[in-house]
Coordinates of C-alpha atoms in Angstrom, one line a residue:
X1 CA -54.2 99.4 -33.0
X2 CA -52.5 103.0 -34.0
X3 CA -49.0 103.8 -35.0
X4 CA -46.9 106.6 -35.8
X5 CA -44.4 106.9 -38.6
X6 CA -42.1 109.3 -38.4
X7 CA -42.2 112.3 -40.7
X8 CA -41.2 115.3 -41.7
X9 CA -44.5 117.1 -42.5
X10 CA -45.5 120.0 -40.1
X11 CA -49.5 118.8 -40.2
X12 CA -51.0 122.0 -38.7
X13 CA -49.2 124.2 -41.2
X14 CA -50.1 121.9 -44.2
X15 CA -54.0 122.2 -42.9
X16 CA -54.4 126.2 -43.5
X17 CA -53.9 124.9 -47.6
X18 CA -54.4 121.1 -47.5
X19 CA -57.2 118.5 -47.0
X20 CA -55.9 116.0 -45.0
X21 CA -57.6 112.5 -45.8
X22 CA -57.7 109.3 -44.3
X23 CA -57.7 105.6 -46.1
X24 CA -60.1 103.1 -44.5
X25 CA -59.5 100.0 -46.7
X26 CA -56.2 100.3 -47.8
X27 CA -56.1 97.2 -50.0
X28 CA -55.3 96.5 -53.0
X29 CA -57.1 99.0 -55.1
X30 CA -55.5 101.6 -53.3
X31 CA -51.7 101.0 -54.0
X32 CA -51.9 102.3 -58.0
X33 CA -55.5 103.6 -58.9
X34 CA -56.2 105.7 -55.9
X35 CA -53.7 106.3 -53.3
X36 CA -50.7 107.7 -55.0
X37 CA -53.6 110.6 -55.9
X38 CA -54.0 111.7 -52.2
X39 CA -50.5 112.9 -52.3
X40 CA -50.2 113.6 -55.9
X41 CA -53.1 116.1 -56.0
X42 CA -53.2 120.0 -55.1
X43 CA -54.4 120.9 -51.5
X44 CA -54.7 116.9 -50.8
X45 CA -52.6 115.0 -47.9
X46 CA -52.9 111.6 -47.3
X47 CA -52.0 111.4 -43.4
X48 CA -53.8 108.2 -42.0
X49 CA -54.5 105.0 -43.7
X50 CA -56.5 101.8 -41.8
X51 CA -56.3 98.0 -42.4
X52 CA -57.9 95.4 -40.0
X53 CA -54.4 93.6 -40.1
X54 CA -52.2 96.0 -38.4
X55 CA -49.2 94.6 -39.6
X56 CA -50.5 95.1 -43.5
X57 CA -51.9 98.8 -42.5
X58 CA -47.9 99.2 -41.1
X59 CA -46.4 98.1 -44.4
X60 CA -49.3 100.2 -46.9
X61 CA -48.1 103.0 -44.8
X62 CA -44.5 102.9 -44.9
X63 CA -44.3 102.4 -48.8
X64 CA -46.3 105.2 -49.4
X65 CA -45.2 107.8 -46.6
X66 CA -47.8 108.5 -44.6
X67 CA -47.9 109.1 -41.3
X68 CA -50.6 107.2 -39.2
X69 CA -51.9 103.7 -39.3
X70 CA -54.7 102.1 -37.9
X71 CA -56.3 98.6 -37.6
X72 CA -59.7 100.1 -36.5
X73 CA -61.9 102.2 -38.7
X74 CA -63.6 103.9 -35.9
X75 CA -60.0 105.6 -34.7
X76 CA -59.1 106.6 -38.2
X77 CA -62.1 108.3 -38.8
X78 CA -62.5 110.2 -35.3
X79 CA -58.6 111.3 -35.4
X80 CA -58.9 115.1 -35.4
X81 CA -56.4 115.4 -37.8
X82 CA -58.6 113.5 -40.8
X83 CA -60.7 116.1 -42.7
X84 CA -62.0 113.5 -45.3
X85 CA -62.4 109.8 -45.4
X86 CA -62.0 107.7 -48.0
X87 CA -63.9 104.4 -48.2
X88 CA -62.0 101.8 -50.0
X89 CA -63.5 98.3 -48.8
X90 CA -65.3 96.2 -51.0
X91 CA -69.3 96.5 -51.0
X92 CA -69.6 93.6 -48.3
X93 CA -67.4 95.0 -46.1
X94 CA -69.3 97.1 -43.1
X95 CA -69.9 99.5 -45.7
X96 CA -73.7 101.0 -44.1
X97 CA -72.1 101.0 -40.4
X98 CA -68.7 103.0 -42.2
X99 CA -70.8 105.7 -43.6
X100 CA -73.0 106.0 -40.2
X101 CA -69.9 106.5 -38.3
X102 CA -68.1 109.0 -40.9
X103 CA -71.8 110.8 -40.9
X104 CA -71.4 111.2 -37.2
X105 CA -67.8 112.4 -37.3
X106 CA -69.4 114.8 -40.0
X107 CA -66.5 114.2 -42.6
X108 CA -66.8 114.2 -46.2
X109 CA -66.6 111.1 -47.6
X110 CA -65.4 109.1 -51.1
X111 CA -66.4 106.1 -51.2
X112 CA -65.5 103.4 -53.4
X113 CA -68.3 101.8 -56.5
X114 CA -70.9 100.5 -56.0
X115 CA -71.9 102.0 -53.0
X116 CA -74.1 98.8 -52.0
X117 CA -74.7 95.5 -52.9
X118 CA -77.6 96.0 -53.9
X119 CA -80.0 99.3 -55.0
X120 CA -81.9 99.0 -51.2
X121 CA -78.4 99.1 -49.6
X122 CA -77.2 101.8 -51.9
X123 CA -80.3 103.8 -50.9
X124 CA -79.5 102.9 -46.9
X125 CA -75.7 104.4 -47.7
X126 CA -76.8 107.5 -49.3
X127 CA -79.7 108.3 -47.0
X128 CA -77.5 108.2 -44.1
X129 CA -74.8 110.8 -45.5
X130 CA -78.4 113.0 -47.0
X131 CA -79.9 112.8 -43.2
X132 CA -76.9 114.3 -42.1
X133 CA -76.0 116.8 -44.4
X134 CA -72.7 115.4 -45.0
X135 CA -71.2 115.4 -48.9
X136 CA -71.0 111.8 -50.0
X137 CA -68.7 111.0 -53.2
X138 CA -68.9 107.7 -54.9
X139 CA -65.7 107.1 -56.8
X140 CA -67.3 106.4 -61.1
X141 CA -64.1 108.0 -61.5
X142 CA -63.9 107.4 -65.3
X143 CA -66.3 110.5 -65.6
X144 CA -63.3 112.7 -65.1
X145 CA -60.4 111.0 -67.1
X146 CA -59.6 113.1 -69.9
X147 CA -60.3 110.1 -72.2
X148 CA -63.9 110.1 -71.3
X149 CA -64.3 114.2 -70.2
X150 CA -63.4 114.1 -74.4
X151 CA -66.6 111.6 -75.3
X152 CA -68.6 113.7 -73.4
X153 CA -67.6 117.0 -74.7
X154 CA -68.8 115.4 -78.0
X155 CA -71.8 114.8 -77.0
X156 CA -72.8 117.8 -75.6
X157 CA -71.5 119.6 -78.4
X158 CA -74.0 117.8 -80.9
X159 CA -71.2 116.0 -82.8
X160 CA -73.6 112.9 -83.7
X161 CA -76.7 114.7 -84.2
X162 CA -79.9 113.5 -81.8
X163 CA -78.6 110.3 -80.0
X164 CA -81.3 107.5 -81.0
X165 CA -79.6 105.1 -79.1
X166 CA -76.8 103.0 -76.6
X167 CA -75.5 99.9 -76.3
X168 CA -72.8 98.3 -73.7
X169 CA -70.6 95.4 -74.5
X170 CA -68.0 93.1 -72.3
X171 CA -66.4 89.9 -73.2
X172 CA -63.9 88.9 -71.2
X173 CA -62.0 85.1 -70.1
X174 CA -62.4 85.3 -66.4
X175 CA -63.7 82.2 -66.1
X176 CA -60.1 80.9 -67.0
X177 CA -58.9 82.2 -64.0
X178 CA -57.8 79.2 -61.2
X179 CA -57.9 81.1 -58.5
X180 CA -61.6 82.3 -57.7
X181 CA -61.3 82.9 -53.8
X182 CA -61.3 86.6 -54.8
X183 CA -64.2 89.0 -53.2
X184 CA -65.6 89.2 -56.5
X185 CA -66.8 85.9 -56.9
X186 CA -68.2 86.1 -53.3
X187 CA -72.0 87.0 -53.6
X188 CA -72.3 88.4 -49.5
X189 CA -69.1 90.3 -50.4
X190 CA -69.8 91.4 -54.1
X191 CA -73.7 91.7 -54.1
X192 CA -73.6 90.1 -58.0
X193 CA -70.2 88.7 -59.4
X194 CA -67.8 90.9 -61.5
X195 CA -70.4 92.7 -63.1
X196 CA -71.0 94.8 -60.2
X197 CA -67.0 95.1 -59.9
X198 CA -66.9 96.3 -63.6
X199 CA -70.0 96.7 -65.4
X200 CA -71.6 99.5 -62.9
X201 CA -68.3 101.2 -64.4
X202 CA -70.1 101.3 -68.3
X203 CA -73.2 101.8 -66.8
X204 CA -72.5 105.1 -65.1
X205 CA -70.6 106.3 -67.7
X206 CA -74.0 106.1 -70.4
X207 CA -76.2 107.5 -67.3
X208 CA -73.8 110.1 -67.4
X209 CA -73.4 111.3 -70.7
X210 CA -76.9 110.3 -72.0
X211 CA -79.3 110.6 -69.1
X212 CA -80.6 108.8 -66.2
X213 CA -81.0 104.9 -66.8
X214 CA -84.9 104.2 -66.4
X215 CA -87.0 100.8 -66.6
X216 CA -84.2 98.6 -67.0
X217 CA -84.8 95.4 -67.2
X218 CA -82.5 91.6 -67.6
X219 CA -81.7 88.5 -66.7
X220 CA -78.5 87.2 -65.6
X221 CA -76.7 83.3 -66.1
X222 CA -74.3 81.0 -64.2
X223 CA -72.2 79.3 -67.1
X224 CA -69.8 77.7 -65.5
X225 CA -70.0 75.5 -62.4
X226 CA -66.9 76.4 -60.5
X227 CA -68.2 79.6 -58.9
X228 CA -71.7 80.7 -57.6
X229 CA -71.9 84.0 -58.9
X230 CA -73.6 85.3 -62.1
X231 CA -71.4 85.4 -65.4
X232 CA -73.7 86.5 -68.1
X233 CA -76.0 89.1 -67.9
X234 CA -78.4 90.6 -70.8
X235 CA -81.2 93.9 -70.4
X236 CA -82.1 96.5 -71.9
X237 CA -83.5 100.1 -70.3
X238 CA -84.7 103.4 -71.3
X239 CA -82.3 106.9 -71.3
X240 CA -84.3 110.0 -70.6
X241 CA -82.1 112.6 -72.5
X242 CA -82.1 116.0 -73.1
X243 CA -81.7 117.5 -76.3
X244 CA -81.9 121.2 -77.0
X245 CA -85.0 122.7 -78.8
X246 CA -86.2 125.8 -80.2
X247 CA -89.8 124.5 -80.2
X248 CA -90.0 121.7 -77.4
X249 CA -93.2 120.3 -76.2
X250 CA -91.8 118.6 -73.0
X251 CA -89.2 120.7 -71.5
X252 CA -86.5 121.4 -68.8
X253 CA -85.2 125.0 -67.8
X254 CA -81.1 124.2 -67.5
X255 CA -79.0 127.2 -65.6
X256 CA -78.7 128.8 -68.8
X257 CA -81.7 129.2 -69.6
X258 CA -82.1 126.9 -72.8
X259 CA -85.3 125.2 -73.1
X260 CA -84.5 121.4 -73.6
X261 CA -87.0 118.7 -74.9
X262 CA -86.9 115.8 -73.0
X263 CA -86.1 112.9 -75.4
X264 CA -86.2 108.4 -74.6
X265 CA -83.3 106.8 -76.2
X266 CA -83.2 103.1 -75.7
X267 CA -80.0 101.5 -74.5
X268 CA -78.9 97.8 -74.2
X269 CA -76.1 95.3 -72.7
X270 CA -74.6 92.3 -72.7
X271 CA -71.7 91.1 -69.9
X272 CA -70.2 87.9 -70.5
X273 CA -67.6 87.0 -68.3
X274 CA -66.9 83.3 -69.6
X275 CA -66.0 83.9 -73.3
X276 CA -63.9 82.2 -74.9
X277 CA -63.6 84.2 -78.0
X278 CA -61.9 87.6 -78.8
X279 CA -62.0 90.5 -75.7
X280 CA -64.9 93.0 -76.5
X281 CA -65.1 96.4 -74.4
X282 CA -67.5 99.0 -76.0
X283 CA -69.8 101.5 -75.5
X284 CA -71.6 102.8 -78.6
X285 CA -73.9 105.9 -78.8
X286 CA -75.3 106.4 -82.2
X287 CA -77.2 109.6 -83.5
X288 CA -78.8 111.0 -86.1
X289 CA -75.6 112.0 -87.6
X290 CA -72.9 109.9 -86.7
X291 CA -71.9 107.7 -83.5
X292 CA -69.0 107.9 -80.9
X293 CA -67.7 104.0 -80.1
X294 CA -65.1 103.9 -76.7
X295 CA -63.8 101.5 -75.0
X296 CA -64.1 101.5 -71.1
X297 CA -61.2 99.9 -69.4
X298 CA -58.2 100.5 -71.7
X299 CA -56.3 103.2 -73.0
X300 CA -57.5 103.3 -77.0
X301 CA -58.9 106.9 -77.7
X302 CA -63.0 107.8 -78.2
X303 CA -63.7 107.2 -81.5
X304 CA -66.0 109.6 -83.9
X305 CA -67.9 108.1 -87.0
X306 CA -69.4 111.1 -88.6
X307 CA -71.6 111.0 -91.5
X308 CA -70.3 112.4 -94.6
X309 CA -68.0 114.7 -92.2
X310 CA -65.2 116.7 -93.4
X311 CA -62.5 114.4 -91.8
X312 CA -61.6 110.9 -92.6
X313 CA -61.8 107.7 -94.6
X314 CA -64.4 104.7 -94.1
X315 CA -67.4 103.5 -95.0
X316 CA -70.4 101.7 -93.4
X317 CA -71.4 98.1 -94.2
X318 CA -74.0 99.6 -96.2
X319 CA -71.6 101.8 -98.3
X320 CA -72.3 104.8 -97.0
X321 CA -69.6 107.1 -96.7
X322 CA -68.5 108.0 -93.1
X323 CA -65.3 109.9 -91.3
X324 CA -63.6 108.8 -88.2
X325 CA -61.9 111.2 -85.8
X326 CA -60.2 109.9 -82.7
X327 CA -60.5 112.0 -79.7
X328 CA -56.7 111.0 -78.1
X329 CA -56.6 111.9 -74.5
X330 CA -54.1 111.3 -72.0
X331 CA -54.0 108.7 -69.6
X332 CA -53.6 109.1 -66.0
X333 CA -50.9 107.2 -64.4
X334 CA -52.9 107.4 -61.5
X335 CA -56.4 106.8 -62.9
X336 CA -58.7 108.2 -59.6
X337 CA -56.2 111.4 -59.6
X338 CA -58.7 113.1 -62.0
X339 CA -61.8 113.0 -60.0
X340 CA -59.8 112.7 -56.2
X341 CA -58.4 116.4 -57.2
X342 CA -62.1 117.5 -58.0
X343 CA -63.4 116.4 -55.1
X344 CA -60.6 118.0 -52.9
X345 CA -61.8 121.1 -54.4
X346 CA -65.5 120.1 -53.9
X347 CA -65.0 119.5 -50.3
X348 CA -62.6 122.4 -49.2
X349 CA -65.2 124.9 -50.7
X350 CA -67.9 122.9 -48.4
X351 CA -65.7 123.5 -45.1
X352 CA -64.9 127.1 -46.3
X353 CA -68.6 128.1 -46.5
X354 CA -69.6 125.8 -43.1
X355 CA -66.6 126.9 -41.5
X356 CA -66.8 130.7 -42.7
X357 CA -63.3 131.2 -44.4
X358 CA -62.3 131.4 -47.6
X359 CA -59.9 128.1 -48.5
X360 CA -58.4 128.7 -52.2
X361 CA -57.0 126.0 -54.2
X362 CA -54.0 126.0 -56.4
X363 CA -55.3 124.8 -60.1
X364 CA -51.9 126.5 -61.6
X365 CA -50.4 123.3 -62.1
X366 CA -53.4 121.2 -63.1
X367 CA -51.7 117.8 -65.2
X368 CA -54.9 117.0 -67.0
X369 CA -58.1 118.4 -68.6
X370 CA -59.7 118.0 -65.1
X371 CA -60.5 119.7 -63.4
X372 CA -60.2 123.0 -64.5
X373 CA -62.8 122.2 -67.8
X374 CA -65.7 120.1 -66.3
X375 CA -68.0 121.3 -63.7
X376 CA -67.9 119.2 -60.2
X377 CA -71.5 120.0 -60.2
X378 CA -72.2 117.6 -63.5
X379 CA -69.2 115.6 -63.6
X380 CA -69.2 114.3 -59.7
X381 CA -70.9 111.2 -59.1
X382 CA -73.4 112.2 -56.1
X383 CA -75.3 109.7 -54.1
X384 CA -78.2 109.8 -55.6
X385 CA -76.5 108.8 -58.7
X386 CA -75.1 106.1 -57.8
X387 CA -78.2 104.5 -56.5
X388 CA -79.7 105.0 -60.0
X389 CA -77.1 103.0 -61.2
X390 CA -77.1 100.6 -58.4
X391 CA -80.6 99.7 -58.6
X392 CA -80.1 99.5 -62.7
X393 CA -77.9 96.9 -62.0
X394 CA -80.6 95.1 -59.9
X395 CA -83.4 95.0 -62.3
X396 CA -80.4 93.9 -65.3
X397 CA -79.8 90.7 -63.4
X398 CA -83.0 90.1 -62.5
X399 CA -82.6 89.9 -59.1
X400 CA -86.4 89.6 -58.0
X401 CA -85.9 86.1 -59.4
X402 CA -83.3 85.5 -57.6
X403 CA -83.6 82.7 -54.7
X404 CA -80.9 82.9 -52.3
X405 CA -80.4 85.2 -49.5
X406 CA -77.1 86.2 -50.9
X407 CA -76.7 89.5 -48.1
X408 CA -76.2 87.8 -44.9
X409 CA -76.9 91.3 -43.1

């Protein structure tokens, strides 16, 4: 099915400065956290959007302007007039046979966390966008909300002295929810229950700004009877960081130049998604001089604790004096706009150097920190990133312990 709303836009002289995407997915997640940004950013277009339910795909469509709808992934993807694709179904839903037909159509593709249901799927995704040399995106995009762009910027700027270690917390009531019909509590759609949904989230952000997760390793619980997916998990891993050293034994060359020692921090977790007790969303990293405590899925600002620092007013359990400085940030209304504009960029400098012109962007009217102040080559979540995190996740529920045949492929 294919329809045609009627508009406005003159599409051949928006593609000499735009890059024209096209939605396949376009449930839920799209009508606040991402779509809005496909319009929203610079030198972005949203022109086609694609539901199975045609009548759905209609309705997306005419409530947020754009043009074309489909019912059938396939004709979205080979319209002419898509540049880019955007993969918004969940991680059960075709996902490997979407990517090998957006490889084929050679189009750039985001594509919704995690990118599999599991680390072997997540390798299958990424290998087929890699065969083809085709730029694959995978949407971890807290990495570029200002909020977290801020964290990082501490880190990297020494503010807590040698980071000696991580840890990940989640408590929330889910389990009081009635309704449980939801993709997330079904294991062939999900791959692993709500922490796959959410926790991959805080689990990319610490492989981000600390270093690659390695040798991680868990165990995950049912506590309540009415579902079949995993509520608790526990682990533990291994962050291989880099810290910057006059005299390093084991070393990196970075691009400039710096000779880096290459330093294991250790990092824990726990996930429990059937507490009944107070809501708990943190990620701590703690240093040699200080630690930075943030929250992952609300708006509260980053949090500095410095050791006898020039700013603030606390003190540890243990008396010692510490300051706090809160790194405020703005929140997106649109909280993919961040990272969708980066990639726009990302991808309309690929198609100027394949396609031998020069495509310029207009970053005048930027709205946030992003992405004028973070590189897309660091702060981009590549394929072979999100596998890492993907097959983290694997190992932290313990999946080789795991009896049921829970991918029906």
């Amino acid at each position: 099915m294919r329809g045609t709303m009627t508009s406005s836009t003159n599409l051949e002289e928006e593609a000499t400065r735009r890059l024209r995407w096209g939605i396949v997915g376009c449930g839920a997640v799209c009508e606040v956290k991402s779509d809005p940004a496909f319009y929203k950013c610079n030198n972005s277009s949203l022109v086609a959007v694609m539901r199975r339910d045609g009548a759905k795909a209609e309705d997306f469509a005419t409530r947020h302007g754009v043009e074309k709808f489909y019912s059938s992934a396939a004709d979205l993807i080979n319209d002419e007039e898509v540049d880019a694709v955007y993969v918004a179904t969940p991680p059960g839903g075709d996902r490997a046979e979407i990517a090998r037909m957006v490889a084929r159509a050679e189009k750039p593709c985001y594509m919704e966390k995690p990118l599999g249901r599991d680390g072997k799927e997540a390798k299958e995704i990424a290998s087929i966008f890699q065969q083809a040399g085709v730029p694959l995106y995978v949407a971890y995009y807290r990495r570029c909300m200002p909020k977290f762009v801020a964290a990082k910027r501490a880190l990297d700027e020494n503010r807590i002295g040698s980071i000696t270690g991580v840890s990940v917390t989640l408590h929330q009531s889910r389990h009081m929810q009635k309704d449980k019909t939801h993709w997330h509590y079904n294991k062939t759609m999900s791959g692993g229950g709500l922490f796959m949904d959410v926790g991959c989230h805080m689990l990319d952000l610490v492989d981000y700004m600390v270093g690659p997760i390695m040798k991680a390793s868990g165990i995950s619980f049912l506590s309540v009877n009415d579902q079949t997916v995993e509520d608790n998990v526990r682990g533990f891993w291994q962050h291989t960081c880099a810290v910057p050293s006059r005299n390093a034994t084991c070393t990196t060359t970075p691009d400039d130049g710096r000779r880096q020692e290459l330093n294991a921090v250790g990092g824990s977790c726990v996930f429990n998604f059937s507490s009944g007790g107070p809501r708990r969303d943190e990620i701590e990293i703690v240093g040699t001089a200080g630690s930075l405590i943030f929250s992952c899925f609300d708006t509260k600002p980053a949090e500095l604790r410095l050791a006898d620092a020039a700013y603030g007013s606390s003190s540890n359990a243990d008396g010692s004096n510490v300051s706090v400085l809160f790194l405020d940030a703005q929140h997106p209304e649109t909280v993919q706009q961040p990272m969708i504009q980066l990639v726009t960029q990302d991808i309309i400098l690929h198609l100027s150097k394949k396609d031998g012109e020069e495509r310029v962007c207009d970053t005048a009217k930027d709205t946030f920190e992003t992405p004028s102040l973070i590189d897309p080559k660091i702060c981009l979540c590549s394929g072979e990133a999100a596998v890492r995190t993907s097959v983290a996740m694997d190992n932290l529920l313990g999946r080789e312990r795991w009896n049921d045949d829970y991918i029906n492929l």
